[in-house]
Amino acid sequence: MTRRDHISSRVTSAQAGGLGVWLRGGLAGLVATALLGGVAGATNDTAPSGGTFAIRASKALICELDGAQAMDRAVILVQDGLIAAVGSEQELDVSEDTPIFDVGASWVMPGMIDLHSHVGGPSGYNDMVFQINSGLRVSATATPGNGRLRRPLAAGITTILYIPGSGTNIGGQGVLLHTHKAGFEDVLVRNPGSLKVAQGDNPKRWGYRMNRALMNHHIRYSLRQGKAYAQRWEAFEQGEAEEPARHINLDVYRDLEAEKIAISTHTQYFQVVLATLRILRQEFGFPTFIDHGSFDSWRLGGVAVDIGVPAILGPREVMWPTSPTRFPQDGRAEGSAWGFQKMGVKLVGFNTDAPVLPQEELPLQSAMGVRYGFDNSDMAAVRGLTIVPAIVCGIGETHGSLEVGKAADLVVLTGDPSDPRTTVQYVWIDGELVYEIPEGVRLW
Amino acid sequence: MIPSALATLLLCATTGLASAAESQTAAVANDQVNVQPASSRKAGATTAPAGEPGGKGLAIKTAKALTVPLEGEQFIDNAIVLVRDGLIEAVGPATQVAIPVGYEVLDIGDQWIAPGMVELHCHIAGTFDINDMVYLTNPGVRASTAVRPGDPKLKQGLAGGVTTVLFIPGSGTNIGGQGVLVKTGLDDYESMEVRNPGSMKLAQAGNPERWLIRPGRSFMNWNTRNTLQRGVAYAKRFEAAEKNGGPKPEKDLQFEVIRSLYKNEAQISTHTQIYQVANMTLTMVAQELGLPVFIDHGTFNAYRVAPRAKELGVNAILGPRGIDVPSFLMQSWAGTNPERIQGVAAGYQERGMDMIGFNTDSPVIPQEELSLQASMAVRYGFKWDNMETIRGLTIIPAKTAGIDHLVGSLEAGKHADLLLLGGDPADPRVGVDAVFIQGKKVYDATTQRRRW
């Protein structure tokens, strides 16, 4: 999907080397570049799309988990949908014929990732015929670029984990999708994206109304079957056993056993999260993350760190002392993100549970995390929208930060994304321009 | 119970996490906030703390004072705020304001000062006995009877910087009764009260349509006009008696509040939204009866009335729904791009209106998130080149409620209702570090348990 066939057809200005002095030429087609070191490409007035181009911004949010977080006067070089280079404008060499898109005072950052979304399709993601539905795939209902994804894209959210509802204990398989409008194969990041498990609350309403003890039994029973199935395949692959019969409900556990995907777990309250940690992670060893993690769940942050379970928090970010209490408190509003961070959890991210909260308000979730105590002094809020969810769902090698070799999912915006007053101006997915806001077209 | 040493540790941890990038400087400033009042208390336990009535003067030095007067410059860098007897004595650049001898000096470094926020749509200043629905019009009912000083929700609102609220009846009937203007952080009703009646609550469309026999908008409109018309006639009889010296008419509890309205001593706060309904507010209340009124909520496509509202001098206090999503109410949506979200505040602003404020309808939205209403307005297109966000949280609601001579800006003679905070109040990541009401420190995140 190339929106512009002639990337450099409107090159109108020239750059006087690394001094940052701009000579607006106005001579269409003329590319006059003085080579005084540093970035040397031809400047572009319109946002480029596809092929090779570079973006120069006043600040780049790098978002490495450990390491570089921000770089001033940065240039990001994109080649064939991937990030080819990242560097300061003084240091980075960009060839003369590479179009450079200078975004002035704006910032550039990796596309944001929401690991709890139900708006990847119109409906049909919460089938409740059975209480355990490991074989169901929401990808069957995915509708790329549907109306509910337009505004998230305009907010800089480039990837979602579209997951089943929480009406049953195992709702089925989520799918990782990009948010732009294209064919399913073009927006597909990974399928299955996760296995959805729901504990407590919602699934209790199923059929004849179950309680947590029976539900936990069901979950353990299913995971046991799945793990045994995966191990039979493992043995077969190592030549130690006969080829097992395929079982459509259990195939997903092979991906879990191989740690290719994780279990996204609808879990909140101390006691329910404790069951999540003990069963899904400690008993079965599957990659698992806490999804929601609201109320007093954060008190288990220490255990979660020890056994390697990250937390993707939302849409309820705070517990009020005035809300009906189930547990002792000290009279203060407690932010979920504050709590998990305080307990030492480094992989803290945010979600919207869209449409519970509008998907485009994902960055607001991080702002409210900060409001209610989450320490953002080293940009943890922005990591919670980018590299953390990428790592948590297993796409950290290819997405979530501005690092060489990763997908060129880029967002240009007027400032810090964790300030809701910031406006997103341009979005690229795999190096293709998928959103921009010229006057009159912006979505808000 | 948490052992006290551990509690202190927890407290340190929370305050340390408080305000994003400024945490270090804020922490330094906070130390200074603590040191001075503590030492003054040691010096003489019997005298009131500096700034309070009976205490000595207090001079606060700040990196930025958001003064937000109705007209003129909206902020002062490197400012000094002088507080005495609970009032602001002077505000100005440090180079121009001399600190009088004997004043206690509070240097808050990089922290900012802003006026306490004014919230004109609050249901949490007391018990929820504020939505009586025996009659369809209840102008005699008073929300002041339900006020509960120190309500925990009010304390949370205070920690979010809200110092004055209009505590109003619900919208279950066409006229829910009389609201009351109160300060949030004080201990007893008498000191809390700013004005009673604070407003008369009128509700049009939506909620009152559910009342008993399910009245429709035409009947409700007639019923409301009937009540107001009779009230105005009552007020005029009093006016005539006062002018001509004749015998005063017999008092009627139902209509006393409409006398206040008629004399412009209180306003009608109107639950109104959707173009057609808001337009009827303007026609019925402002144009036909000439009573002081403001649009409360004003959501969906009600922004289309903005030019007419401006002409009639009717302000808009917007929220808690900040956007008009075309897919939600397509039949009334007026935009051109069917995918565009219309910010409600932006809608009024784009149509030339400037008297725009924000509300929470707490507990619909937690009161401490009042400032977030302004942030989200910006996200959805509201321009804030001249501090319109802060103005919409302070001076504009104060002016709208007719209490701008008391609160809403940092100007000499007004109540010393002050917020000390790590930056722009309209950035939701910024926490309020301390709150003063009438010179009295009523919340201090560094010495009390931070409320979040």
PDB file of C-alpha atoms in Angstrom, chain A residues 145-147 150-151 154-155 157 298 318 320-323 328-335 338 341-342 358 360-364 366-368 370-377 381 416-424 440-444, chain B residues 2 10-11 13-14 16-21 23 152-153 156 159-160 323 325-327 336-343 366 368-372 374-376 378-381 383-384 389 424-431 449-452:
ATOM      1  CA  GLY A 145      -9.085  -1.054   9.418  1.00  0.00           C
ATOM      2  CA  ASN A 146     -12.627  -1.200  10.755  1.00  0.00           C
ATOM      3  CA  GLY A 147     -14.218   2.048  11.910  1.00  0.00           C
ATOM      4  CA  ARG A 150      -9.456   4.680  12.781  1.00  0.00           C
ATOM      5  CA  ARG A 151      -9.222   6.816  15.888  1.00  0.00           C
ATOM      6  CA  ALA A 154      -4.863   8.641  14.818  1.00  0.00           C
ATOM      7  CA  ALA A 155      -3.665   8.419  18.432  1.00  0.00           C
ATOM      8  CA  ILE A 157      -1.543   3.042  18.344  1.00  0.00           C
ATOM      9  CA  TRP A 298      -0.124  -4.940  43.074  1.00  0.00           C
ATOM     10  CA  VAL A 318      -6.589   3.525  40.694  1.00  0.00           C
ATOM     11  CA  TRP A 320     -10.137   4.692  45.890  1.00  0.00           C
ATOM     12  CA  PRO A 321     -10.188   4.455  49.639  1.00  0.00           C
ATOM     13  CA  THR A 322     -13.872   5.394  49.461  1.00  0.00           C
ATOM     14  CA  SER A 323     -14.829   2.470  47.239  1.00  0.00           C
ATOM     15  CA  PRO A 328      -7.303  -3.304  54.780  1.00  0.00           C
ATOM     16  CA  GLN A 329      -6.066  -0.012  53.369  1.00  0.00           C
ATOM     17  CA  ASP A 330      -4.318   3.037  54.730  1.00  0.00           C
ATOM     18  CA  GLY A 331      -6.758   5.677  53.538  1.00  0.00           C
ATOM     19  CA  ARG A 332      -5.041   6.681  50.326  1.00  0.00           C
ATOM     20  CA  ALA A 333      -5.909   6.249  46.668  1.00  0.00           C
ATOM     21  CA  GLU A 334      -3.571   3.619  45.262  1.00  0.00           C
ATOM     22  CA  GLY A 335      -2.458   3.633  41.650  1.00  0.00           C
ATOM     23  CA  TRP A 338       2.505   2.831  41.343  1.00  0.00           C
ATOM     24  CA  GLN A 341       6.461  -0.450  40.306  1.00  0.00           C
ATOM     25  CA  LYS A 342       6.960  -0.085  44.034  1.00  0.00           C
ATOM     26  CA  PRO A 358     -11.774   4.263  23.893  1.00  0.00           C
ATOM     27  CA  GLU A 360      -7.360   6.123  21.400  1.00  0.00           C
ATOM     28  CA  GLU A 361      -7.034   6.935  25.100  1.00  0.00           C
ATOM     29  CA  LEU A 362      -4.274   4.368  25.673  1.00  0.00           C
ATOM     30  CA  PRO A 363      -1.681   7.095  26.317  1.00  0.00           C
ATOM     31  CA  LEU A 364      -4.065   8.669  28.834  1.00  0.00           C
ATOM     32  CA  SER A 366      -0.115   6.080  31.260  1.00  0.00           C
ATOM     33  CA  ALA A 367      -0.779   9.704  32.226  1.00  0.00           C
ATOM     34  CA  MET A 368      -3.173   8.571  34.928  1.00  0.00           C
ATOM     35  CA  VAL A 370       1.795   8.860  36.609  1.00  0.00           C
ATOM     36  CA  ARG A 371      -0.887  11.000  38.267  1.00  0.00           C
ATOM     37  CA  TYR A 372      -1.449   8.245  40.772  1.00  0.00           C
ATOM     38  CA  GLY A 373       2.174   7.808  41.711  1.00  0.00           C
ATOM     39  CA  PHE A 374       3.955   5.886  38.926  1.00  0.00           C
ATOM     40  CA  ASP A 375       7.531   7.193  38.685  1.00  0.00           C
ATOM     41  CA  ASN A 376       8.024   8.564  35.188  1.00  0.00           C
ATOM     42  CA  SER A 377      11.400  10.199  35.791  1.00  0.00           C
ATOM     43  CA  ALA A 381       5.234   5.690  31.165  1.00  0.00           C
ATOM     44  CA  ASP A 416       5.365  13.566  25.181  1.00  0.00           C
ATOM     45  CA  PRO A 417       2.710  10.914  24.440  1.00  0.00           C
ATOM     46  CA  SER A 418       1.979  10.527  28.136  1.00  0.00           C
ATOM     47  CA  ASP A 419       0.678  14.107  28.160  1.00  0.00           C
ATOM     48  CA  PRO A 420      -2.852  13.803  26.763  1.00  0.00           C
ATOM     49  CA  ARG A 421      -2.653  17.319  25.350  1.00  0.00           C
ATOM     50  CA  THR A 422      -0.128  16.065  22.804  1.00  0.00           C
ATOM     51  CA  THR A 423      -1.341  15.619  19.236  1.00  0.00           C
ATOM     52  CA  VAL A 424      -0.249  12.852  16.875  1.00  0.00           C
ATOM     53  CA  GLY A 440      -9.629  19.552   7.751  1.00  0.00           C
ATOM     54  CA  VAL A 441      -8.908  15.846   7.836  1.00  0.00           C
ATOM     55  CA  ARG A 442      -7.696  15.363  11.405  1.00  0.00           C
ATOM     56  CA  LEU A 443      -9.956  13.218  13.473  1.00  0.00           C
ATOM     57  CA  TRP A 444     -10.067  15.677  16.354  1.00  0.00           C
TER      58      TRP A 444
ATOM     59  CA  ILE B   2       1.505  -0.453  59.450  1.00  0.00           C
ATOM     60  CA  LEU B  10       6.025   4.392  52.319  1.00  0.00           C
ATOM     61  CA  LEU B  11       5.308   8.090  52.549  1.00  0.00           C
ATOM     62  CA  ALA B  13       8.367   6.540  48.473  1.00  0.00           C
ATOM     63  CA  THR B  14       5.084   8.051  47.401  1.00  0.00           C
ATOM     64  CA  GLY B  16       9.285  10.769  45.745  1.00  0.00           C
ATOM     65  CA  LEU B  17       7.180   9.342  42.957  1.00  0.00           C
ATOM     66  CA  ALA B  18       4.877  12.277  42.905  1.00  0.00           C
ATOM     67  CA  SER B  19       5.680  14.608  40.109  1.00  0.00           C
ATOM     68  CA  ALA B  20       7.403  13.126  37.132  1.00  0.00           C
ATOM     69  CA  ALA B  21      10.569  14.780  35.982  1.00  0.00           C
ATOM     70  CA  SER B  23      10.400  15.153  41.422  1.00  0.00           C
ATOM     71  CA  PRO B 152     -13.920  11.575  52.178  1.00  0.00           C
ATOM     72  CA  LYS B 153     -14.778  12.224  48.534  1.00  0.00           C
ATOM     73  CA  GLN B 156      -9.964  13.589  47.539  1.00  0.00           C
ATOM     74  CA  ALA B 159      -6.116  16.810  46.970  1.00  0.00           C
ATOM     75  CA  GLY B 160      -6.845  17.363  43.285  1.00  0.00           C
ATOM     76  CA  ILE B 323     -16.437  14.897  23.215  1.00  0.00           C
ATOM     77  CA  VAL B 325     -18.510  11.192  18.887  1.00  0.00           C
ATOM     78  CA  PRO B 326     -20.349  11.084  15.591  1.00  0.00           C
ATOM     79  CA  SER B 327     -21.065   7.369  15.756  1.00  0.00           C
ATOM     80  CA  THR B 336     -18.518  17.524   8.111  1.00  0.00           C
ATOM     81  CA  ASN B 337     -16.113  14.623   8.531  1.00  0.00           C
ATOM     82  CA  PRO B 338     -18.030  11.586   9.782  1.00  0.00           C
ATOM     83  CA  GLU B 339     -14.892  10.221  11.409  1.00  0.00           C
ATOM     84  CA  ARG B 340     -13.976  13.363  13.281  1.00  0.00           C
ATOM     85  CA  ILE B 341     -14.423  13.563  17.030  1.00  0.00           C
ATOM     86  CA  GLN B 342     -15.746  16.967  17.971  1.00  0.00           C
ATOM     87  CA  GLY B 343     -14.331  18.226  21.248  1.00  0.00           C
ATOM     88  CA  PRO B 366     -14.099  11.823  40.435  1.00  0.00           C
ATOM     89  CA  GLU B 368     -10.077  15.345  41.774  1.00  0.00           C
ATOM     90  CA  GLU B 369     -10.066  14.802  38.012  1.00  0.00           C
ATOM     91  CA  LEU B 370     -11.549  18.240  37.329  1.00  0.00           C
ATOM     92  CA  SER B 371      -8.275  19.430  35.833  1.00  0.00           C
ATOM     93  CA  LEU B 372      -8.240  16.375  33.560  1.00  0.00           C
ATOM     94  CA  ALA B 374      -9.405  20.672  30.783  1.00  0.00           C
ATOM     95  CA  SER B 375      -6.535  18.454  29.571  1.00  0.00           C
ATOM     96  CA  MET B 376      -8.912  16.327  27.552  1.00  0.00           C
ATOM     97  CA  VAL B 378      -7.064  20.313  24.742  1.00  0.00           C
ATOM     98  CA  ARG B 379      -6.584  16.808  23.403  1.00  0.00           C
ATOM     99  CA  TYR B 380      -9.794  17.296  21.471  1.00  0.00           C
ATOM    100  CA  GLY B 381      -8.973  20.663  19.954  1.00  0.00           C
ATOM    101  CA  LYS B 383      -6.903  26.119  22.217  1.00  0.00           C
ATOM    102  CA  TRP B 384      -5.047  27.245  25.322  1.00  0.00           C
ATOM    103  CA  THR B 389      -7.452  25.615  30.463  1.00  0.00           C
ATOM    104  CA  ASP B 424       0.798  23.102  34.990  1.00  0.00           C
ATOM    105  CA  PRO B 425      -2.422  21.987  36.725  1.00  0.00           C
ATOM    106  CA  ALA B 426      -3.819  21.049  33.303  1.00  0.00           C
ATOM    107  CA  ASP B 427      -1.138  18.369  32.927  1.00  0.00           C
ATOM    108  CA  PRO B 428      -2.729  15.364  34.629  1.00  0.00           C
ATOM    109  CA  ARG B 429       0.682  13.975  35.511  1.00  0.00           C
ATOM    110  CA  VAL B 430       1.296  16.923  37.831  1.00  0.00           C
ATOM    111  CA  GLY B 431       0.204  16.334  41.391  1.00  0.00           C
ATOM    112  CA  ARG B 449      -0.344  10.992  53.856  1.00  0.00           C
ATOM    113  CA  ARG B 450      -0.451  11.805  50.205  1.00  0.00           C
ATOM    114  CA  ARG B 451      -3.950  10.986  49.074  1.00  0.00           C
ATOM    115  CA  TRP B 452      -2.438   9.278  46.076  1.00  0.00           C
TER     116      TRP B 452
END
